[in-house]
JSON list of C-alpha atoms in Angstrom, two decimals:
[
{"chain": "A", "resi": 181, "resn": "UNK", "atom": "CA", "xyz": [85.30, 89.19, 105.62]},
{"chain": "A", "resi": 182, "resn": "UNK", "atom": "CA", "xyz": [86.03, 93.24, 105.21]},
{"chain": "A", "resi": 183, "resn": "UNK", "atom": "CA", "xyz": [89.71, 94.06, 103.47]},
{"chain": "A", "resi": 184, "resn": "UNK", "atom": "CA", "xyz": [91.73, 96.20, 105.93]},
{"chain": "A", "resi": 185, "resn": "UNK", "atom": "CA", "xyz": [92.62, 99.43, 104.46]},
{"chain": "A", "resi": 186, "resn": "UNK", "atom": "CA", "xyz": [95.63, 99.71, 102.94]},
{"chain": "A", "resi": 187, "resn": "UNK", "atom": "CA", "xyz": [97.85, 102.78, 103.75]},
{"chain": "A", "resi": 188, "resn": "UNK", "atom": "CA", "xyz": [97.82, 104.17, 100.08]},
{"chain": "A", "resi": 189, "resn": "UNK", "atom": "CA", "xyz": [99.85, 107.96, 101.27]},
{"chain": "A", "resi": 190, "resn": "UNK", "atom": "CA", "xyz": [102.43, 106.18, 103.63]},
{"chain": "A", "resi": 191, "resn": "UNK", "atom": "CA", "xyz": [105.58, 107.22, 101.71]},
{"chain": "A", "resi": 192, "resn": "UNK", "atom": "CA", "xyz": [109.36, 106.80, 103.72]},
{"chain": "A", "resi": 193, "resn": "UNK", "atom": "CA", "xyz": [110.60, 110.02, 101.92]},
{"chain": "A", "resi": 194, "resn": "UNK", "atom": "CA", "xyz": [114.36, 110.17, 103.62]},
{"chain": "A", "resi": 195, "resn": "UNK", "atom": "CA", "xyz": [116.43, 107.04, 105.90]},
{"chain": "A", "resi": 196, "resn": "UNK", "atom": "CA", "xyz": [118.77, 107.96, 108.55]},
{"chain": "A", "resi": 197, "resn": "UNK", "atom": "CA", "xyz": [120.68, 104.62, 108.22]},
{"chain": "A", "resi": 198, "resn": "UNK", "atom": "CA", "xyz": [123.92, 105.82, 109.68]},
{"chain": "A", "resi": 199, "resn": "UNK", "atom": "CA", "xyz": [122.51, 107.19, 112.59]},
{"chain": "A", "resi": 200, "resn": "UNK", "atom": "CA", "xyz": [122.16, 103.55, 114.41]},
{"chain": "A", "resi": 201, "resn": "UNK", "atom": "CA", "xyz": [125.30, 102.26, 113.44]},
{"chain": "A", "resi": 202, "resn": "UNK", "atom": "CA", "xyz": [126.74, 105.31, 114.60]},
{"chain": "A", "resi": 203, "resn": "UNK", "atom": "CA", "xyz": [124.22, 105.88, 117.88]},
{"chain": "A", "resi": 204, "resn": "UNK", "atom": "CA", "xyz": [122.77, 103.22, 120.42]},
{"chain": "A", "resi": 205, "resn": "UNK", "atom": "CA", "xyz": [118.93, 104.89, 120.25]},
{"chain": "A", "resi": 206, "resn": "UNK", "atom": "CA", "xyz": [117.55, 104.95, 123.63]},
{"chain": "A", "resi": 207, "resn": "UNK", "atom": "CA", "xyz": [114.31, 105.79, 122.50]},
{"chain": "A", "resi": 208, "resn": "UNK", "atom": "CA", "xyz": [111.84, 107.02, 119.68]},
{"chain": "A", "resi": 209, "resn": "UNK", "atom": "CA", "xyz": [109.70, 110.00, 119.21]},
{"chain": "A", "resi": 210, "resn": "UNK", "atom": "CA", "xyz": [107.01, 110.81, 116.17]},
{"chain": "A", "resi": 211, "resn": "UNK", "atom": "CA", "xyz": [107.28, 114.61, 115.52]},
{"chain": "A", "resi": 212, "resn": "UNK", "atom": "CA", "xyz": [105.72, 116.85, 112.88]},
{"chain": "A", "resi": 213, "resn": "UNK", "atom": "CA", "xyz": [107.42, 119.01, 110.92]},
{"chain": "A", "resi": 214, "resn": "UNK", "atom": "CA", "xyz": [106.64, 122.61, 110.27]},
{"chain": "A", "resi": 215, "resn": "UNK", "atom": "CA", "xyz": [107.15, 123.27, 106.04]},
{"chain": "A", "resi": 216, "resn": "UNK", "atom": "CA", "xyz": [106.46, 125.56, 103.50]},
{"chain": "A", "resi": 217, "resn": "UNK", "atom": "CA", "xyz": [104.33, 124.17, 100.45]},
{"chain": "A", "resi": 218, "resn": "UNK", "atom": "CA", "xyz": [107.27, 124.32, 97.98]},
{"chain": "A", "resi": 219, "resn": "UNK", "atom": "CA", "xyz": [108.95, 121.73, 100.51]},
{"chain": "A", "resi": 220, "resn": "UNK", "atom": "CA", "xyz": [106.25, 119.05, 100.66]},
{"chain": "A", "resi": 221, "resn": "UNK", "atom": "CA", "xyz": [105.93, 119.16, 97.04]},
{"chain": "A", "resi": 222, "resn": "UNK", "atom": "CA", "xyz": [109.69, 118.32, 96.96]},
{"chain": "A", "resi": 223, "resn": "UNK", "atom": "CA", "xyz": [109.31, 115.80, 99.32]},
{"chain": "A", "resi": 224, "resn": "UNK", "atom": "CA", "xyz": [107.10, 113.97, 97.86]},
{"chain": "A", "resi": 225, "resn": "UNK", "atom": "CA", "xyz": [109.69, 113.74, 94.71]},
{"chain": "A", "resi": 226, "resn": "UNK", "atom": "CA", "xyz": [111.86, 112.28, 97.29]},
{"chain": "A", "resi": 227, "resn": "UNK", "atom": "CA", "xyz": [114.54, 114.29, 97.13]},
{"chain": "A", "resi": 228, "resn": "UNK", "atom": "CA", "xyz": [115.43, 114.74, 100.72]},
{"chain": "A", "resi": 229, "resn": "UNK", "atom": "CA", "xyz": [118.49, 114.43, 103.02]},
{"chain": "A", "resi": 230, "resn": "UNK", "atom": "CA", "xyz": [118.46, 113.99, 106.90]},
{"chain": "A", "resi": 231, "resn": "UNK", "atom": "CA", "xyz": [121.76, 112.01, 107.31]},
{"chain": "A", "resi": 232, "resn": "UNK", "atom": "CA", "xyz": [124.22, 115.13, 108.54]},
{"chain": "A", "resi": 233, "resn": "UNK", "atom": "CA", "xyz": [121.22, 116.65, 110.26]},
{"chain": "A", "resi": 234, "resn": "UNK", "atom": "CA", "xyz": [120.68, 116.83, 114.23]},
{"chain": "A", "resi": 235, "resn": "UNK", "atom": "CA", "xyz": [117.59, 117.97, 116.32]},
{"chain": "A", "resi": 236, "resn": "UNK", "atom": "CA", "xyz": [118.05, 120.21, 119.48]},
{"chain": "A", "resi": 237, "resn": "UNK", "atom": "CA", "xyz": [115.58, 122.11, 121.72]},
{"chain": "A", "resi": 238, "resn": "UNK", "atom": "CA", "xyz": [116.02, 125.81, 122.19]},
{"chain": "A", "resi": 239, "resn": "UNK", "atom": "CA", "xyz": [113.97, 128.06, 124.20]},
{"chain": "A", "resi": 240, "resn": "UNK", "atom": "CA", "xyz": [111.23, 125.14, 125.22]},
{"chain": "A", "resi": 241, "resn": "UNK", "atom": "CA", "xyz": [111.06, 124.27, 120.92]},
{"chain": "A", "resi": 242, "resn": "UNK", "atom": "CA", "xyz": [112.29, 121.45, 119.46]},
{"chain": "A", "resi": 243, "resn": "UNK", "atom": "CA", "xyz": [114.11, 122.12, 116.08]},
{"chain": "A", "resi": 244, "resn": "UNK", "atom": "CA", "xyz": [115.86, 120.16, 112.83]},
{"chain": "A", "resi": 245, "resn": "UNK", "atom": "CA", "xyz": [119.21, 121.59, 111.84]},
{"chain": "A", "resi": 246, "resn": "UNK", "atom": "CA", "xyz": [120.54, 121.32, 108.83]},
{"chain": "A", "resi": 247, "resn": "UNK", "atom": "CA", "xyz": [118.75, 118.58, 106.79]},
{"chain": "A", "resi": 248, "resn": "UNK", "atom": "CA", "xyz": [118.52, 119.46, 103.08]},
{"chain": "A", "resi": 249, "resn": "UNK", "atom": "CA", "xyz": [115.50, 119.71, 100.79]},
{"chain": "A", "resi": 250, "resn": "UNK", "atom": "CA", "xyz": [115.51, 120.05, 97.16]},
{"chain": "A", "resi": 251, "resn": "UNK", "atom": "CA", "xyz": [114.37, 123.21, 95.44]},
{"chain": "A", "resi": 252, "resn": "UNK", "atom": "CA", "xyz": [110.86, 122.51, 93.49]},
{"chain": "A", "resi": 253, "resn": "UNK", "atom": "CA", "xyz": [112.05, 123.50, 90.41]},
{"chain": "A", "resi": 254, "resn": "UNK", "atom": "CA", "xyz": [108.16, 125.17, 89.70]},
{"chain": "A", "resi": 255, "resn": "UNK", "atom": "CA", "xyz": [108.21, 127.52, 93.05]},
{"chain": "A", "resi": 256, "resn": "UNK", "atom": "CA", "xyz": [111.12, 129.54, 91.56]},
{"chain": "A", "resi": 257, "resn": "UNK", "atom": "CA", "xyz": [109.66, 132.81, 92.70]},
{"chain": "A", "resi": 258, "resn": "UNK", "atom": "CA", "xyz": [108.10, 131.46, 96.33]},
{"chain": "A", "resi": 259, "resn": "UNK", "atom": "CA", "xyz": [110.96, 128.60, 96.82]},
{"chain": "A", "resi": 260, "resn": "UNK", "atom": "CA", "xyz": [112.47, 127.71, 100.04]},
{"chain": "A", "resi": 261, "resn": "UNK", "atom": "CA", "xyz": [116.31, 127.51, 101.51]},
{"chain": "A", "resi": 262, "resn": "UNK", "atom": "CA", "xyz": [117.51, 124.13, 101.30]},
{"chain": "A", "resi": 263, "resn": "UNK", "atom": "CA", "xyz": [119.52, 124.02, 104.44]},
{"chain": "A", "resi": 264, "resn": "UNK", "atom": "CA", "xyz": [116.80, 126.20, 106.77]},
{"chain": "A", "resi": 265, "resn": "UNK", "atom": "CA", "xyz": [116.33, 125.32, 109.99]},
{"chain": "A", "resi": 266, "resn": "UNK", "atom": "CA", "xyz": [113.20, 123.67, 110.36]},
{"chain": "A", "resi": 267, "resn": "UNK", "atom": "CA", "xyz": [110.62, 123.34, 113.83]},
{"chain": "A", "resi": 268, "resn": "UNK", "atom": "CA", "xyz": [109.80, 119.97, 115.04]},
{"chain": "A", "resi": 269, "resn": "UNK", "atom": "CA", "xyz": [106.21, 119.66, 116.67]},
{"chain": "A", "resi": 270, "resn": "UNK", "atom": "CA", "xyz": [106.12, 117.36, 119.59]},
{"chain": "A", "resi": 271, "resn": "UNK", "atom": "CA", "xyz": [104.16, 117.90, 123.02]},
{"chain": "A", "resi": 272, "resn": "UNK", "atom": "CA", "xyz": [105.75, 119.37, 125.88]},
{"chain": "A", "resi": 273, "resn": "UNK", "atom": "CA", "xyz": [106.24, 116.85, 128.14]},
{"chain": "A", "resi": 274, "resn": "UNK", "atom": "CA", "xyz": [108.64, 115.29, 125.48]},
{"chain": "A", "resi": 275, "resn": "UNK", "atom": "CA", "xyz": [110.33, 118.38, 124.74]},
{"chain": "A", "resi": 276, "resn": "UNK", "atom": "CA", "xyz": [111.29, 118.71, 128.35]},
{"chain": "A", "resi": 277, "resn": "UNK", "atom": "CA", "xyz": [112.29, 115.25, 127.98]},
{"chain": "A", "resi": 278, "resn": "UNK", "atom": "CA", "xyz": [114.16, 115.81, 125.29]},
{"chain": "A", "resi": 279, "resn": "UNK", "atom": "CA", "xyz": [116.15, 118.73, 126.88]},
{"chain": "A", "resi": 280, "resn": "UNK", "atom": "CA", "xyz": [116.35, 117.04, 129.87]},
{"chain": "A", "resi": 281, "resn": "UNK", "atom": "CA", "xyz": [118.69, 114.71, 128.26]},
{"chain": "A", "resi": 282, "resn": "UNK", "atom": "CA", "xyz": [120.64, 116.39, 125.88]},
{"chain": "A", "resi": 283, "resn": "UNK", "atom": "CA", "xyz": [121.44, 118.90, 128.74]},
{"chain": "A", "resi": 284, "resn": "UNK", "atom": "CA", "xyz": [122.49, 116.31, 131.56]},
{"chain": "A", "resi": 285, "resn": "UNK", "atom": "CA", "xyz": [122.91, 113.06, 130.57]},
{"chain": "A", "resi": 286, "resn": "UNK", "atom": "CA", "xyz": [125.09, 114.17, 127.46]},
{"chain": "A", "resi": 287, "resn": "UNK", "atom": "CA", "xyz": [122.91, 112.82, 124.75]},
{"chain": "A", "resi": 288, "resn": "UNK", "atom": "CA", "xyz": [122.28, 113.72, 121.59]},
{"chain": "A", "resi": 289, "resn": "UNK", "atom": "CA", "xyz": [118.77, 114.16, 119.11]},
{"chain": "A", "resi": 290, "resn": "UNK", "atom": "CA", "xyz": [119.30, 111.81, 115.87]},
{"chain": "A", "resi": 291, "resn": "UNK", "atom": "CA", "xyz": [116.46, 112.10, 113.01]},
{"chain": "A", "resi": 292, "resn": "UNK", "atom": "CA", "xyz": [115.64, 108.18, 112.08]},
{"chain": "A", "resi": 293, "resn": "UNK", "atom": "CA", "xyz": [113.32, 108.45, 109.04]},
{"chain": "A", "resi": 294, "resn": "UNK", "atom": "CA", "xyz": [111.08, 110.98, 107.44]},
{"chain": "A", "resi": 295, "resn": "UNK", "atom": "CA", "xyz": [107.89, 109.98, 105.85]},
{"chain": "A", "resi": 296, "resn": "UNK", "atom": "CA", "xyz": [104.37, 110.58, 104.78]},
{"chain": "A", "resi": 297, "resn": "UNK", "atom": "CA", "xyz": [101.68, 109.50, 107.09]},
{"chain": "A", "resi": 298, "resn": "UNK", "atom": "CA", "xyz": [98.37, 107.49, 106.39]},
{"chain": "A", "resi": 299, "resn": "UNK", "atom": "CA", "xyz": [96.92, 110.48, 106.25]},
{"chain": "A", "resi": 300, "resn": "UNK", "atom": "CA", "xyz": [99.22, 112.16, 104.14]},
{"chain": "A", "resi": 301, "resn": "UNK", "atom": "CA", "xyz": [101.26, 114.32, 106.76]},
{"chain": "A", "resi": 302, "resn": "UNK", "atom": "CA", "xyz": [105.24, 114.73, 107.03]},
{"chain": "A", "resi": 303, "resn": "UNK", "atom": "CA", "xyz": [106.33, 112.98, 110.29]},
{"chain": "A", "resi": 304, "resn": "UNK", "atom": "CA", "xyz": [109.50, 112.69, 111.44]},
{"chain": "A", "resi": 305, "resn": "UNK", "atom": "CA", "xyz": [110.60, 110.11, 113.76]},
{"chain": "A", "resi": 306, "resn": "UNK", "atom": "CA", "xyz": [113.61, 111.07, 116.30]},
{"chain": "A", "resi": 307, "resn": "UNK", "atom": "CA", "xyz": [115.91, 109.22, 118.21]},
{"chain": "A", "resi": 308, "resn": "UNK", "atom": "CA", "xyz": [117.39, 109.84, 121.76]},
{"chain": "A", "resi": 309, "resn": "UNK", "atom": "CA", "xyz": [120.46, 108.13, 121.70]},
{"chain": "A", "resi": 310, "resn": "UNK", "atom": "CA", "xyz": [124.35, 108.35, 122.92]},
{"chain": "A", "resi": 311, "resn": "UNK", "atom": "CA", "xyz": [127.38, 107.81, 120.94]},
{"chain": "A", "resi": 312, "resn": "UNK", "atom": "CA", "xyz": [129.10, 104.76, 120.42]},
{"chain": "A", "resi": 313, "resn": "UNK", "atom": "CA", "xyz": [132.62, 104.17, 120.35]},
{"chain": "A", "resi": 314, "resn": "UNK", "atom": "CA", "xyz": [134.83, 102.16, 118.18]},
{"chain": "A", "resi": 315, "resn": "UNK", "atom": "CA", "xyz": [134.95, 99.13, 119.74]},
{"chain": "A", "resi": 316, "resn": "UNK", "atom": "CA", "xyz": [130.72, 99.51, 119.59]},
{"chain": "A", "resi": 317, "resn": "UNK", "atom": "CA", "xyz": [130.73, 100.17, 116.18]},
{"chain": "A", "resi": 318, "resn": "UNK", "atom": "CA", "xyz": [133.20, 96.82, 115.39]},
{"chain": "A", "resi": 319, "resn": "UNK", "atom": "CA", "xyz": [130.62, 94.91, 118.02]},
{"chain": "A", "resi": 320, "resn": "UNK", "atom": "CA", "xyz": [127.81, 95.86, 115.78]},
{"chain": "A", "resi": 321, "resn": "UNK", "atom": "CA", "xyz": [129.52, 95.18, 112.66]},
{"chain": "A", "resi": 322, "resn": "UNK", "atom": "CA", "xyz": [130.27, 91.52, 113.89]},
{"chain": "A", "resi": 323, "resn": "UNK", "atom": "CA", "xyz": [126.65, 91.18, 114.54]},
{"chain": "A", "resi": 324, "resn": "UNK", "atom": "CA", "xyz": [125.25, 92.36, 111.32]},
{"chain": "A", "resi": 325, "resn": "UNK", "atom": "CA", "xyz": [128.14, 90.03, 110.00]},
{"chain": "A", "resi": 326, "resn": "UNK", "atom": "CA", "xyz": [126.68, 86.65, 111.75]},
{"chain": "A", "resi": 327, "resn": "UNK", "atom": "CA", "xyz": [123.25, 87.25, 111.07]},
{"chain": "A", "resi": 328, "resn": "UNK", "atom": "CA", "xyz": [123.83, 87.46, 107.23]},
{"chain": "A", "resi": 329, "resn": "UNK", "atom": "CA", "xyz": [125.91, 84.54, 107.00]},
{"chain": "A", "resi": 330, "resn": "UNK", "atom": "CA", "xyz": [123.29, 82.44, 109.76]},
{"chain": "A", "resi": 331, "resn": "UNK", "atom": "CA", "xyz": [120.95, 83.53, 107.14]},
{"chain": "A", "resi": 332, "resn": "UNK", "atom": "CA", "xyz": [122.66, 82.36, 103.98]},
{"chain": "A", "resi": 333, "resn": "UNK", "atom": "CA", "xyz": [123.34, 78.99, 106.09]},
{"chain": "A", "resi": 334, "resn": "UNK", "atom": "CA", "xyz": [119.25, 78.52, 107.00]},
{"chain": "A", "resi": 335, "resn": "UNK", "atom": "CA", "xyz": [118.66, 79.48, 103.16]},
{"chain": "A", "resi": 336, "resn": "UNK", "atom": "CA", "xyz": [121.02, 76.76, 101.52]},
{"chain": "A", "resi": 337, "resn": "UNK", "atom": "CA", "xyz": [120.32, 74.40, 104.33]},
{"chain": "A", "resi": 338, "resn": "UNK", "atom": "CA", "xyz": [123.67, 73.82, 105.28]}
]
């Protein structure tokens, strides 16, 4: 029996775990990212922040605003701005999606997770999602809250 091949380059370089306590996600996209070498390299150090960053389309392109990455502390002549904004690839019927949504329906772009591919690519993936309220956010707490202590229960065998 053949071994499967193991996904050596998949890397989760930044989590957006805020984003779906904070957003019910609709639905998921898988974007590239458009970066300069100097960025990659610092990515794959893993020093990368997408948790105050948004996505939003502007003249038919989809873009990431404000999420930070590190300076690489050897491309001190040809380095990058941490804070650029940065174009998302995605095809065009889900960019017109994507606007569609955020223009009408009052929804908003989240960035989920940022990671290297199998094949050793940045992907991002993106969330359409809405905004929850407080009473939402106190729902989902409660939830998170019963499924940790059903767990502990099933694990002692209470």
């Amino acid at each position: 029996m053949a071994k499967k091949n193991e996904n050596t380059n998949y890397k989760v370089v930044a989590d957006n775990k805020r984003a779906r306590f904070d957003y019910h996600v609709e639905e998921e996209f898988e974007v590239g990212v458009v970066l300069l070498g100097s960025e990659v390299k610092s990515m794959r150090l893993g020093s990368t922040n997408i948790a105050e960053s948004y996505a939003e389309v502007e003249d038919g392109e989809l873009w990431l605003v404000n999420s930070y990455v590190a300076p690489y502390k050897q491309a001190n002549i040809w380095g990058h701005m941490e804070r650029r904004r940065r174009k998302l690839l995605a095809k065009k019927k889900e960019v017109a999606k994507l606007w569609q949504a955020t223009s009408r329906k009052g929804m908003t772009i989240v960035p989920l997770v940022i990671y290297f591919n199998d094949k050793g690519r940045v992907k991002m993936k993106i969330g359409l999602a809405k905004g929850k309220n407080k009473a939402d956010k106190r729902q989902t707490d409660a939830k998170r809250d019963w499924n940790r202590q059903k767990a502990r229960l099933l694990r002692h065998g209470e």
